[in-house]
Coordinates of C-alpha atoms in Angstrom, one line a residue:
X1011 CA 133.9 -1.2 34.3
X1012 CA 137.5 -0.1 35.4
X1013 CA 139.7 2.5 33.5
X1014 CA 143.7 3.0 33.7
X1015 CA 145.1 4.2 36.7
X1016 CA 146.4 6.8 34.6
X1017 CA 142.7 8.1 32.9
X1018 CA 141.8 11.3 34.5
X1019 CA 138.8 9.7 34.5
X1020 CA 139.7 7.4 37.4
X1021 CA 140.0 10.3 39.9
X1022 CA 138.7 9.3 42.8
X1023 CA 135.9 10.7 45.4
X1024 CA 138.1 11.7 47.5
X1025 CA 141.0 13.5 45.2
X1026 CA 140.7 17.3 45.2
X1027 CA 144.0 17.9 43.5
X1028 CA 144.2 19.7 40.6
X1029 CA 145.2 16.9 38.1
X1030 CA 142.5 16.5 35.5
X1031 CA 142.4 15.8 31.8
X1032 CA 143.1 18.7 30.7
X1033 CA 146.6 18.5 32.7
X1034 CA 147.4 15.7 30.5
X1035 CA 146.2 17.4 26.8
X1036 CA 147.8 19.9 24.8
X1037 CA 144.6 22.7 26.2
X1038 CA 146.2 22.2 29.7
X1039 CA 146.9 26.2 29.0
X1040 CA 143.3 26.6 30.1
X1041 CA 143.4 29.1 32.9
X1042 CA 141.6 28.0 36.7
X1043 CA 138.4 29.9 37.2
X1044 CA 139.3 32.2 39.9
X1045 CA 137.8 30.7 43.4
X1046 CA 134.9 31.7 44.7
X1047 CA 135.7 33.5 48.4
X1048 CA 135.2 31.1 51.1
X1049 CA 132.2 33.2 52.7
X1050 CA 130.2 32.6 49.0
X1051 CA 131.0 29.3 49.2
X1052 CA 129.8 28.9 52.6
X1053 CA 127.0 30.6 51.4
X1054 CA 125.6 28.2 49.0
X1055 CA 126.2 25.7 51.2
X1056 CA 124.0 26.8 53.3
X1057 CA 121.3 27.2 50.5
X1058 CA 122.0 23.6 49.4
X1059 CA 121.0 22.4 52.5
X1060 CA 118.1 24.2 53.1
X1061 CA 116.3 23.8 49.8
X1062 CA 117.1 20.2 49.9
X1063 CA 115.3 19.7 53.9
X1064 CA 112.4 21.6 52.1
X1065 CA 112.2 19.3 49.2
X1066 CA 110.2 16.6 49.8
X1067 CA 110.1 14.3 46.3
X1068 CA 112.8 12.9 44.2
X1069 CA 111.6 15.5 41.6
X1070 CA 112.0 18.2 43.9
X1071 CA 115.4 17.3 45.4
X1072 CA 116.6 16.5 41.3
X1073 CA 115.4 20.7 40.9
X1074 CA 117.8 21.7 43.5
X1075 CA 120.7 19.4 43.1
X1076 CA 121.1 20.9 39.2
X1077 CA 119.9 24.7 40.0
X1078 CA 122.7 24.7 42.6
X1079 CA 125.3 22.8 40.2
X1080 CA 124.4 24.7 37.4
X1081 CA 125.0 28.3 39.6
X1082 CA 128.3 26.7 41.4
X1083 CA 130.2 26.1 37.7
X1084 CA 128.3 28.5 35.6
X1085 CA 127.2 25.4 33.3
X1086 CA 124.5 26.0 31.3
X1087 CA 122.6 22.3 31.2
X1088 CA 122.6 19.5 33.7
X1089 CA 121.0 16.3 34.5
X1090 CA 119.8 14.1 37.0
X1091 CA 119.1 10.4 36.4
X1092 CA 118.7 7.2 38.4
X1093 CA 119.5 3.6 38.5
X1094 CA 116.3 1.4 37.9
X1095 CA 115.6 -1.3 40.7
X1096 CA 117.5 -3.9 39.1
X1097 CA 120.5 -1.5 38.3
X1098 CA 120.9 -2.2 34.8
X1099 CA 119.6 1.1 33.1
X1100 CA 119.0 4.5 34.0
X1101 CA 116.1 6.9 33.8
X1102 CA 116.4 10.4 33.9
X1103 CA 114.5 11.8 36.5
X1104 CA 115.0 15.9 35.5
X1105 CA 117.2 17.8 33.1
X1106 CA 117.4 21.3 32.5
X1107 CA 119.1 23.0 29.4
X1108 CA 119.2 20.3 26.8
X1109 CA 117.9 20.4 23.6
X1110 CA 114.0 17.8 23.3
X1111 CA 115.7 15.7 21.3
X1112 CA 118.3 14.9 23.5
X1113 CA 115.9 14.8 26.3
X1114 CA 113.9 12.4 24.2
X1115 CA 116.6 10.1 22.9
X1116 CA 118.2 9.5 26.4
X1117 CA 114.7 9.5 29.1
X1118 CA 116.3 5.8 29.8
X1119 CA 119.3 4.2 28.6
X1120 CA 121.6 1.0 29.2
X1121 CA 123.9 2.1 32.1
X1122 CA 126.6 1.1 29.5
X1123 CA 125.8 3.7 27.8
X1124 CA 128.0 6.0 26.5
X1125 CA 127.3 9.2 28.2
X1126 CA 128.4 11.1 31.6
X1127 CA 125.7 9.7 33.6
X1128 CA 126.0 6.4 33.2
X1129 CA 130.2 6.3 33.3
X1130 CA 129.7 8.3 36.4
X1131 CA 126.9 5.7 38.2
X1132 CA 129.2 2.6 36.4
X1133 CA 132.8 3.3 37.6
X1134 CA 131.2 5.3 41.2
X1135 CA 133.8 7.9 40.6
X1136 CA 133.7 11.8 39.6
X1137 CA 134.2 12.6 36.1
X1138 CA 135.9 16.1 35.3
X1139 CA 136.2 17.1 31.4
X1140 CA 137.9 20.2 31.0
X1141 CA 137.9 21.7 27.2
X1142 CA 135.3 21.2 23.9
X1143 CA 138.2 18.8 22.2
X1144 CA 138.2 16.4 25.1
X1145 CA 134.3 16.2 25.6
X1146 CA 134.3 15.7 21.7
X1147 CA 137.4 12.9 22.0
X1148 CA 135.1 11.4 25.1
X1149 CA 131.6 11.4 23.5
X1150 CA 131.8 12.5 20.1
X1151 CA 127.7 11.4 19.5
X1152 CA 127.1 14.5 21.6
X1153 CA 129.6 16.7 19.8
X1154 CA 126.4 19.0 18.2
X1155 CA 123.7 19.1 20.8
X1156 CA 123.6 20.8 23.7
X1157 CA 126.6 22.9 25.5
X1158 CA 130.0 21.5 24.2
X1159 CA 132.4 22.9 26.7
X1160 CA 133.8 21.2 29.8
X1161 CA 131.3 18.9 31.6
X1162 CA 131.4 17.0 35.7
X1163 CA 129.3 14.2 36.3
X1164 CA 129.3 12.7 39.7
X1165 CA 128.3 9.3 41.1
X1166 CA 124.9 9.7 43.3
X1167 CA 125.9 7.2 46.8
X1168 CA 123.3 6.8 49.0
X1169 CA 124.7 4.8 52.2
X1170 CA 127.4 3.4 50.2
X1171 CA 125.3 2.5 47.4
X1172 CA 125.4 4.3 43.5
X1173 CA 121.7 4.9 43.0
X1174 CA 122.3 7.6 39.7
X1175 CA 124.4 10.1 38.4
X1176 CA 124.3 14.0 38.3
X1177 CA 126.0 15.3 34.7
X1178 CA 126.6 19.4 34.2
X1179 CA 127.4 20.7 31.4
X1180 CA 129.3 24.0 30.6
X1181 CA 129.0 26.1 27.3
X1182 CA 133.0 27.5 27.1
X1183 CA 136.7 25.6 28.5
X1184 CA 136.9 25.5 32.5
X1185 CA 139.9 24.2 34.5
X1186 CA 138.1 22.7 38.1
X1187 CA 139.5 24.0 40.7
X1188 CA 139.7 21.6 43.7
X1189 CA 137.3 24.0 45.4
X1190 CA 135.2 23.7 42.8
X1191 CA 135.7 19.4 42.7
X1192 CA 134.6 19.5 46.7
X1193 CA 131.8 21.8 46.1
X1194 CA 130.3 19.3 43.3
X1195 CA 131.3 16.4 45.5
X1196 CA 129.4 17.4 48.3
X1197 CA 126.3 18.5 46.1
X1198 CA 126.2 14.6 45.0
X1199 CA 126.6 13.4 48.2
X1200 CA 123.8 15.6 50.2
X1201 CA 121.8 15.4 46.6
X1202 CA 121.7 11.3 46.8
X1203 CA 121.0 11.2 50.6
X1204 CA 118.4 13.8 49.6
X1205 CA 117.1 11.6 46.8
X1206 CA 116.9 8.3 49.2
X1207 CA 114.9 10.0 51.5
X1208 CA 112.5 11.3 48.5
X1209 CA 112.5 7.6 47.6
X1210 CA 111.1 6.7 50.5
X1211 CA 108.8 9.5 50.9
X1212 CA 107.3 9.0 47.7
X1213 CA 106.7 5.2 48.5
X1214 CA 105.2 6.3 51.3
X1215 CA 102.8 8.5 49.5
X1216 CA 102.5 5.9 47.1
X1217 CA 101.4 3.4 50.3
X1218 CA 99.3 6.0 51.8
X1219 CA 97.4 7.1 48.7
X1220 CA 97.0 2.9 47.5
X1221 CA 95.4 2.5 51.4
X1222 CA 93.1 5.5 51.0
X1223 CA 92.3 4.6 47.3
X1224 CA 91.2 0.7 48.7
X1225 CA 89.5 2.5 51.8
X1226 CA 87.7 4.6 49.5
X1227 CA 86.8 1.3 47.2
X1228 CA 86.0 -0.9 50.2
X1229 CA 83.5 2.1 51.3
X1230 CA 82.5 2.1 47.6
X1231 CA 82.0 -1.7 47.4
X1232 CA 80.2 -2.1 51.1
X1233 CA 77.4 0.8 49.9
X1234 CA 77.3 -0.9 46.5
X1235 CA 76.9 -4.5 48.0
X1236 CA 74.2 -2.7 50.4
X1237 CA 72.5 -1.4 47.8
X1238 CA 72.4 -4.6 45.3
X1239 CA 71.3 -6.3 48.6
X1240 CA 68.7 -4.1 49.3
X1241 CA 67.4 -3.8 45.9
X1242 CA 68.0 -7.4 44.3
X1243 CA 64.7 -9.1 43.7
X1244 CA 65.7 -12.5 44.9
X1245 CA 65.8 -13.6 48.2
X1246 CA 69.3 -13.2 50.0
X1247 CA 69.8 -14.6 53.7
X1248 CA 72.6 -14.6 55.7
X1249 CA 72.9 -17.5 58.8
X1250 CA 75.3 -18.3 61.2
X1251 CA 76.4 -21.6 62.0
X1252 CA 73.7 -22.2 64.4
X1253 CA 71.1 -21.4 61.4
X1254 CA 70.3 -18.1 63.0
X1255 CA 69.1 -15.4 60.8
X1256 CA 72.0 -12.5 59.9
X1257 CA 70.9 -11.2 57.5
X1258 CA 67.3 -10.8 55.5
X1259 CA 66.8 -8.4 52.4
X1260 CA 63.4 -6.6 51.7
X1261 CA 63.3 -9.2 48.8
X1262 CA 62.9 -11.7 51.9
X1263 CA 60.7 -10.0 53.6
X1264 CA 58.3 -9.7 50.6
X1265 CA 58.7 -13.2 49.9
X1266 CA 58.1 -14.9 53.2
X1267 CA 55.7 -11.9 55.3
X1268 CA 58.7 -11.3 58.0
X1269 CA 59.9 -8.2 58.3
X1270 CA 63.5 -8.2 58.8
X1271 CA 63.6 -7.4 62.4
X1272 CA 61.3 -10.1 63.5
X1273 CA 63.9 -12.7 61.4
X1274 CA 66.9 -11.9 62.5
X1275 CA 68.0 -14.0 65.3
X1276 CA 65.7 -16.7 64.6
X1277 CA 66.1 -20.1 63.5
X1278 CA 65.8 -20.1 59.8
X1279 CA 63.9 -23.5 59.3
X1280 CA 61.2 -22.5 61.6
X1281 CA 60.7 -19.3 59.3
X1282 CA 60.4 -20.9 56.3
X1283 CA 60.4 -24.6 56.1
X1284 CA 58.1 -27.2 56.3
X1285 CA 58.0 -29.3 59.2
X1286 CA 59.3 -32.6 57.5
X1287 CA 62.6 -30.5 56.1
X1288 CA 63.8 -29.0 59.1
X1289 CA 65.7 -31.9 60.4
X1290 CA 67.2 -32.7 57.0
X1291 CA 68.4 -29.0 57.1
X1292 CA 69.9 -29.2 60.5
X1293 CA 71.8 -32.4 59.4
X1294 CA 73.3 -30.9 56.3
X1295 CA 74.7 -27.8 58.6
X1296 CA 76.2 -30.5 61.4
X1297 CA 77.4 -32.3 58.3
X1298 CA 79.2 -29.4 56.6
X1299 CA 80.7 -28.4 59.9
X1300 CA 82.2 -31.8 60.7
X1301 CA 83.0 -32.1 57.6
X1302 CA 83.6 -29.3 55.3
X1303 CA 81.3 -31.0 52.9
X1304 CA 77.5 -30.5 51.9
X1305 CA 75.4 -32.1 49.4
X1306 CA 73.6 -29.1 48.1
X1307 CA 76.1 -26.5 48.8
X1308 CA 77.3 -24.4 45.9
X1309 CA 74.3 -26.1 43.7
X1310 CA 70.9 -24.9 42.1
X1311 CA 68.1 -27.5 43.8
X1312 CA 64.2 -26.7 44.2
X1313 CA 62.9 -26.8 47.7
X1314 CA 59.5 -26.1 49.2
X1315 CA 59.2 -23.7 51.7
X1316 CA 56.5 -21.7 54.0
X1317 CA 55.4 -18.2 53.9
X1318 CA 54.6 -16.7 57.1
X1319 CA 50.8 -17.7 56.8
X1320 CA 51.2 -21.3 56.2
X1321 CA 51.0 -21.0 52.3
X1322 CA 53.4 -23.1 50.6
X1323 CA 55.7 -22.1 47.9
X1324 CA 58.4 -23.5 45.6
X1325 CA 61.8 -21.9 45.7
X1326 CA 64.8 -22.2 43.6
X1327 CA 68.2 -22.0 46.4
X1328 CA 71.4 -21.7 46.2
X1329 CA 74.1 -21.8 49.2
X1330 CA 77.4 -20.9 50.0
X1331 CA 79.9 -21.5 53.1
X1332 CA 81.6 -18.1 54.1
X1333 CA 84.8 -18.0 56.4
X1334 CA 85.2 -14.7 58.3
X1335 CA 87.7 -14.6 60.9
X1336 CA 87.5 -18.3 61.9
X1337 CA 83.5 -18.2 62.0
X1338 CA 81.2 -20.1 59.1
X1339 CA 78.4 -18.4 57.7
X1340 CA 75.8 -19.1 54.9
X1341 CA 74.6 -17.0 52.5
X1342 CA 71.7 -18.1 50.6
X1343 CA 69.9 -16.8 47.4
X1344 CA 66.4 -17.9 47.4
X1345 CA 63.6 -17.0 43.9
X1346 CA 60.3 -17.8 44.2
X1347 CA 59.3 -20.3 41.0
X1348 CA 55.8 -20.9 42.5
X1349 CA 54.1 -19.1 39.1
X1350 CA 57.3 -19.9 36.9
X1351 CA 56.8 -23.5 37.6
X1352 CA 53.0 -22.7 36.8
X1353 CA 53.8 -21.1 33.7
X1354 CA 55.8 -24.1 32.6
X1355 CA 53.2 -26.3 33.6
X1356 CA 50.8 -24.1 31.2
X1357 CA 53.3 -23.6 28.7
X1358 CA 53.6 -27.7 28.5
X1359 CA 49.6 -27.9 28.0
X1360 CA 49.7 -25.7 25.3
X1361 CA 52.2 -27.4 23.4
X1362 CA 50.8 -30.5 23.8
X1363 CA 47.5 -29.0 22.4
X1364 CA 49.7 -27.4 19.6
X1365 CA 51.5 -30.4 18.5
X1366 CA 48.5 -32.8 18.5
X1367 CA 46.7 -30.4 16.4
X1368 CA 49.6 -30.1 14.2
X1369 CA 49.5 -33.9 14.0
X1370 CA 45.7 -34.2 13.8
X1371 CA 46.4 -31.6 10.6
X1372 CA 48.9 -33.7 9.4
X1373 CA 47.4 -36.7 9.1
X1374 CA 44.3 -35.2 7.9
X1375 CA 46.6 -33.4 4.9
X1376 CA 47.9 -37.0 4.4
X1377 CA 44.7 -38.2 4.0
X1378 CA 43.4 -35.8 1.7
X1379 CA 46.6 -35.9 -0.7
X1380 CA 46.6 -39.8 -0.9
X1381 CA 43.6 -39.7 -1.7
X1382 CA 43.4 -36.9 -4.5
X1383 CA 46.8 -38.4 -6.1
X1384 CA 45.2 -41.8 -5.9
X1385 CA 47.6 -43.4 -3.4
X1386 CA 50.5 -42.2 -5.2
X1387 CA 51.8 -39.7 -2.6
X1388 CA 52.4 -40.9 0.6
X1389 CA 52.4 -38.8 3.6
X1390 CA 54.9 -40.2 6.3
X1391 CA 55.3 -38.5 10.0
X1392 CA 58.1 -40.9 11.0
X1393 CA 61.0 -42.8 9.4
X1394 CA 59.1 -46.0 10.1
X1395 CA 56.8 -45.5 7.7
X1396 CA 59.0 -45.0 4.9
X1397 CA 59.2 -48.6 3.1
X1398 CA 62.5 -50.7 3.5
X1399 CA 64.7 -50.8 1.1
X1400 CA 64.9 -54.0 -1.4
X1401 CA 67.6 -55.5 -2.8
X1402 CA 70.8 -52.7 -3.3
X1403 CA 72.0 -52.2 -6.8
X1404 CA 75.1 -50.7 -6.4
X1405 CA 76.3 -48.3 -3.1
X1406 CA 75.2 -45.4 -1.9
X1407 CA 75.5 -42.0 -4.7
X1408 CA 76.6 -38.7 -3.5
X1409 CA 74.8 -36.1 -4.8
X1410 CA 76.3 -32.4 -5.3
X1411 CA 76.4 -29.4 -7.7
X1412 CA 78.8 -30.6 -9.4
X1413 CA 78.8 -35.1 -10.0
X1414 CA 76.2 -37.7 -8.7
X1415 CA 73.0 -36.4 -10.5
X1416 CA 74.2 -38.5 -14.1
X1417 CA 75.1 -41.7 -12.6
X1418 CA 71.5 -41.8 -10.3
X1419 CA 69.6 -41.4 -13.8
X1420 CA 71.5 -44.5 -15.1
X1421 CA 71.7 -46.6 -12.6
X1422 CA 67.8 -46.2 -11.9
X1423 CA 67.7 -46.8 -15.6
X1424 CA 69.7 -49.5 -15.5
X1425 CA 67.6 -51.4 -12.5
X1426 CA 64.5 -50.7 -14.4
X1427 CA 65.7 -52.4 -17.4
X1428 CA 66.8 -55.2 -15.4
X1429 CA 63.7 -55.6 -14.1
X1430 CA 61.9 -55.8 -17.4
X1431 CA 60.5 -52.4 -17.3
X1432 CA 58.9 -51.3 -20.7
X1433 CA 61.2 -48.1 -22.6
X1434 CA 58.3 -45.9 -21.3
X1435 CA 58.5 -46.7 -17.6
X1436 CA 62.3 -46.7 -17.8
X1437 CA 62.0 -43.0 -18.7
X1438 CA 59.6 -42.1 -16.4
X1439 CA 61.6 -43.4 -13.1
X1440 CA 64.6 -41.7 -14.4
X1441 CA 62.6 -38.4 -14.2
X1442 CA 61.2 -38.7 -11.0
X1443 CA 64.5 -39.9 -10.0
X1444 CA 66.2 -37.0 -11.5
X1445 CA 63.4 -34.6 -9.7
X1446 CA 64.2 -35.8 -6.5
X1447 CA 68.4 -35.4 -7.0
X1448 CA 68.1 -32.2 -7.9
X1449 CA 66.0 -30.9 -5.3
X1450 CA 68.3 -32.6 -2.6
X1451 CA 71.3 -30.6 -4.4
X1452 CA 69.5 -27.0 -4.5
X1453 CA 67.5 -26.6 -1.3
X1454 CA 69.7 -29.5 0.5
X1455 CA 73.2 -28.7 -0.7
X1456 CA 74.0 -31.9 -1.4
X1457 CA 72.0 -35.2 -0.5
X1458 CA 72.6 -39.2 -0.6
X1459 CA 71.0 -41.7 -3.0
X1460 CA 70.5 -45.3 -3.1
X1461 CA 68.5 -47.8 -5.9
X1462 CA 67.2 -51.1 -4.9
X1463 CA 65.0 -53.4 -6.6
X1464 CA 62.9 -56.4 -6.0
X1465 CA 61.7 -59.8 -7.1
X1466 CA 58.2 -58.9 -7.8
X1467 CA 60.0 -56.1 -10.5
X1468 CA 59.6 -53.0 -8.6
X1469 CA 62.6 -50.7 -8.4
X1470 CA 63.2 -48.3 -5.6
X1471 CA 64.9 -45.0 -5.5
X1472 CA 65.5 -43.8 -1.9
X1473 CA 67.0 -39.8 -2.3
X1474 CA 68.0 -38.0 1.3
X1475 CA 69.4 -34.6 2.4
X1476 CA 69.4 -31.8 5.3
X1477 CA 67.7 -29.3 3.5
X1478 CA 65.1 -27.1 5.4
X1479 CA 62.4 -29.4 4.2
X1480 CA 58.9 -28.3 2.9
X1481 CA 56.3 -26.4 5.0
X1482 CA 53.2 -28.3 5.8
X1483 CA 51.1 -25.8 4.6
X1484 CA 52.9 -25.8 1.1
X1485 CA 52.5 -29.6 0.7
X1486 CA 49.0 -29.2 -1.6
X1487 CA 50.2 -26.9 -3.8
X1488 CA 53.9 -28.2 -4.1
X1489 CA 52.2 -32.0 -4.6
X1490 CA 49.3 -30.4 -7.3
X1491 CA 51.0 -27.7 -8.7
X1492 CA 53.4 -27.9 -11.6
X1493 CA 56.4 -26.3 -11.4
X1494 CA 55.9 -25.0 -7.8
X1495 CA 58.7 -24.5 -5.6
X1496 CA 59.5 -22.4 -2.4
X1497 CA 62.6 -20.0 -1.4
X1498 CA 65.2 -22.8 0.4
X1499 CA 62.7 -25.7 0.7
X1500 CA 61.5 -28.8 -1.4
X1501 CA 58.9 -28.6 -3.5
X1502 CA 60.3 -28.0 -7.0
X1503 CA 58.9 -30.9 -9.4
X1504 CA 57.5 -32.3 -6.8
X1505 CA 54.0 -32.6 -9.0
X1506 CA 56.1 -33.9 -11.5
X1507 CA 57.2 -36.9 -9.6
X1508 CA 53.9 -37.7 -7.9
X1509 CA 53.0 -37.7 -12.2
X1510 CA 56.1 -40.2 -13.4
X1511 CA 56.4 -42.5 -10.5
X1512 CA 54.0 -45.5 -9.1
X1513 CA 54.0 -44.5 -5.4
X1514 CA 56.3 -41.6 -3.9
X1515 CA 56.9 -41.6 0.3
X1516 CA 57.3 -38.8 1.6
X1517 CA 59.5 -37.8 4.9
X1518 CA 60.1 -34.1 5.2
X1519 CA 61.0 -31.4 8.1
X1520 CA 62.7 -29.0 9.7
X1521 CA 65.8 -31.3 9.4
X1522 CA 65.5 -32.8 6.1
X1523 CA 63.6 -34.6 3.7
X1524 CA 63.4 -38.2 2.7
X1525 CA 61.8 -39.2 -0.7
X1526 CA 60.9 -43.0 -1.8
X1527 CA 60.3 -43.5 -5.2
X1528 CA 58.7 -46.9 -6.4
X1529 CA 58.1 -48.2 -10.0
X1530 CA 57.0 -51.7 -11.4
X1531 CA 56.6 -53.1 -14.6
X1532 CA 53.2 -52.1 -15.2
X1533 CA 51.4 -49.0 -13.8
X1534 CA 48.9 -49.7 -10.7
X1535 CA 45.5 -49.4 -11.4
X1536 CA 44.0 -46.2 -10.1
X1537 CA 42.2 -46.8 -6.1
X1538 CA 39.0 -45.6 -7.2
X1539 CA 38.5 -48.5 -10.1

């Protein structure tokens, strides 16, 4: 952003005259600061330049640039900040003087900022503010904070590039002399080339301490992945694309009865595999090589391998293709499944045993409970043996908390009438048909109905829902009890229905429960007649 020709401001770099703002204002009766002598001058010249060859980081060089500014003008505050990489904002890098809040409010700011910094780094010319009433005219936001007399701010240029700005701030009036402008000048200018150099020394500690820091974790990660090697309890091999042995982990060793130095360097089939796989195995490596591609590379198969004295074993592999450096390698994690795949096998017996003695039970409880509810409770094991359903009255009812349960009693009601059932038998199949809704709804959450009815008068009521079923060893006392019930599971009027209905399938489990009721005109006679 330019400024008038005539704005004070717009002095440039180069102009050591002794035209400033305050020539211009009505305070122009400021008198000059007497000048320093020439050998004081010379003097801190030479301390600028030797405290900024022994400053080594931006930090450092910012220290020196405003502790030699601040002693050249007598200010009592100053500032160093710096553009960020994309040059749209400025972070200040050290200040010294200010009040926190200031310090706070401005740690990084717009470069369009308002402030001395950032007109200095924006126009990359000197700024020279001589008395309280300009600064305030200038940046009245800063008119209570901090030292309110004259303040400089110079453009940072680092090989003809603004990289920041250095502000200084005084606490009474000062008229700068032009001594006093070259002075400053050439504080900014040795300050920035300073700075650049600090820029590149801290990115060079920054490179230095990132290479040591991934030394340090490549060290880290080598002893850890030698120690997971060593350690892990499967198998882990390492071959070159020959199938030559690189590598072989105690686990190995255990495993197969070859102790790593007699492995390495041989072929790996004739360790460990069978005769008949060992040309199948050298065929999969030519094939990978030619191709890049392998059938059970990057995959979990079963093989069978060989342990050093002949005895077979069964092992789960898996193989990988490494690149180093132009080379192929294969690393392969091997687990012996010999007793695992035992185990299963045993495990498999034992269930078998378990589930036909569960179904041996079952069909023994079936027996029993047909035959002490006179073949009115059926047992079933399988949809299959419920009966199929007859002719539909109606569609299917959905049962729930709050509708269904109502229009199942009447429409079972209805069928039974229209089948000629006798006032009696009507109300019994509506109350085993009313058991069996309201035992989908509360252990099932909700369940499906249907009522169907045949030629020969019998009426069917088929109720289902995904309720947790009833136990098998609750099924006596839920079918001969009155009343009994268990915590989430069928059971509840169960005894009830068996009592009010002709025959009663039933299909229950884990996963649900099925219940067929059936009802003719006239009650069956009892088996044992």
């Amino acid at each position: 952003m330019s400024q008038p020709p005539e704005d004070p401001k717009d002095l440039s770099p180069g102009d050591l005259s002794d035209h400033s703002l305050g020539d211009l204002s009505p305070t122009s009766h400021v008198p000059p600061c007497p000048p320093a002598p020439a050998r004081q001058r010379l003097h801190r010249l030479e301390r600028l330049v030797l405290a900024l060859s022994a400053a080594l980081t931006r930090e450092q060089v910012a220290d020196v640039v405003i502790a030699e500014g601040l002693a050249a003008l007598g200010a009592r505050a100053g500032s160093v900040a710096l553009l960020t990489d994309d040059g749209r904002e400025l972070v200040t890098l050290r200040c010294h003087g200010y009040p926190p809040d200031l310090v706070t409010a401005y740690a990084r700011y717009p470069l369009g900022t308002s402030l001395p910094n950032a007109d200095a780094a924006r126009t990359a010319r000197p700024l020279f503010v001589q008395t309280r009433a300009e600064r305030d005219a200038l940046y009245p936001h800063l008119a209570q904070p901090g030292p309110r007399g004259a303040l400089a701010a110079l453009p940072l240029v680092a090989d003809g590039r603004v990289i920041g700005g250095l502000a200084l701030s005084l606490s009474d009036d000062r008229r700068f002399s032009r001594a006093d402008r070259a002075f400053m000048q050439t504080i900014g200018r040795a300050g920035a080339q300073a700075l650049e150099r600090g820029r590149l020394f801290d990115a060079a500690q920054r490179e230095l301490a990132e290479r040591r820091h991934a030394e340090a974790a490549l060290r880290e990660s080598e002893a850890r992945q030698e120690a997971v090697v060593a350690a892990a309890l499967d198998c882990l091999i390492t071959i070159d694309a020959d199938g030559r042995v690189l590598e072989w982990n105690p686990a190995a060793e255990r495993t197969f009865g070859y102790p790593r130095a007699a492995a390495v360097g041989r072929l790996l089939s004739e360790l460990i595999l069978p005769p008949p796989l060992r040309e199948a195995y050298a065929r999969g490596i030519a094939r990978y090589l030619a191709t890049g591609k392998g059938p059970f590379l990057g995959r979990r198969v079963e093989v069978p391998a060989r342990r050093a004295d002949g005895t077979e074993l069964a092992v789960e592999l898996t193989a990988v293709p490494v690149h180093l450096g132009g080379r192929v390698l294969f690393t392969a994690s091997l687990r012996d499944i010999t007793e695992q795949r035992q185990r299963e096998a045993e495990r498999t017996a034992l269930l078998e045993q378990v589930r036909a003695a569960a179904e041996r039970q079952r069909v023994l409880l079936r027996d029993v409970l047909t035959s002490v509810t006179e073949g009115k409770l059926l047992l079933c094991t399988s949809p299959a043996q419920l009966p199929p359903p007859r002719a539909p009255v109606g569609g299917p009812i959905r049962l729930t908390r709050e509708a269904g349960l109502s229009a199942l009693r009447r429409r079972a009601v209805e069928a039974s009438r229209a089948a000629g059932h006798p006032e009696g038998r009507r109300q019994d199949l509506m109350t085993a048909a009313s058991e069996a809704g309201m035992n989908a709804v509360v252990h099932g959450g909700e369940g499906t109905a249907w009522v169907s009815a045949g030629a020969d008068g019998v009426v069917q009521v088929r109720v289902e829902d995904r309720g947790a079923g009833i136990a098998v060893e609750d099924l006596p006392r839920a079918a001969l009890a009155r009343g009994f019930s268990t915590k989430a599971t069928l059971g509840h009027g169960l005894k009830l229905m068996i009592d009010t209905a002709d025959r009663l399938y039933l299909l229950t489990g884990p996963g649900g429960t099925a219940v067929v009721i059936e009802q003719g005109r006239t009650a069956p006679t009892p088996n044992w007649l």
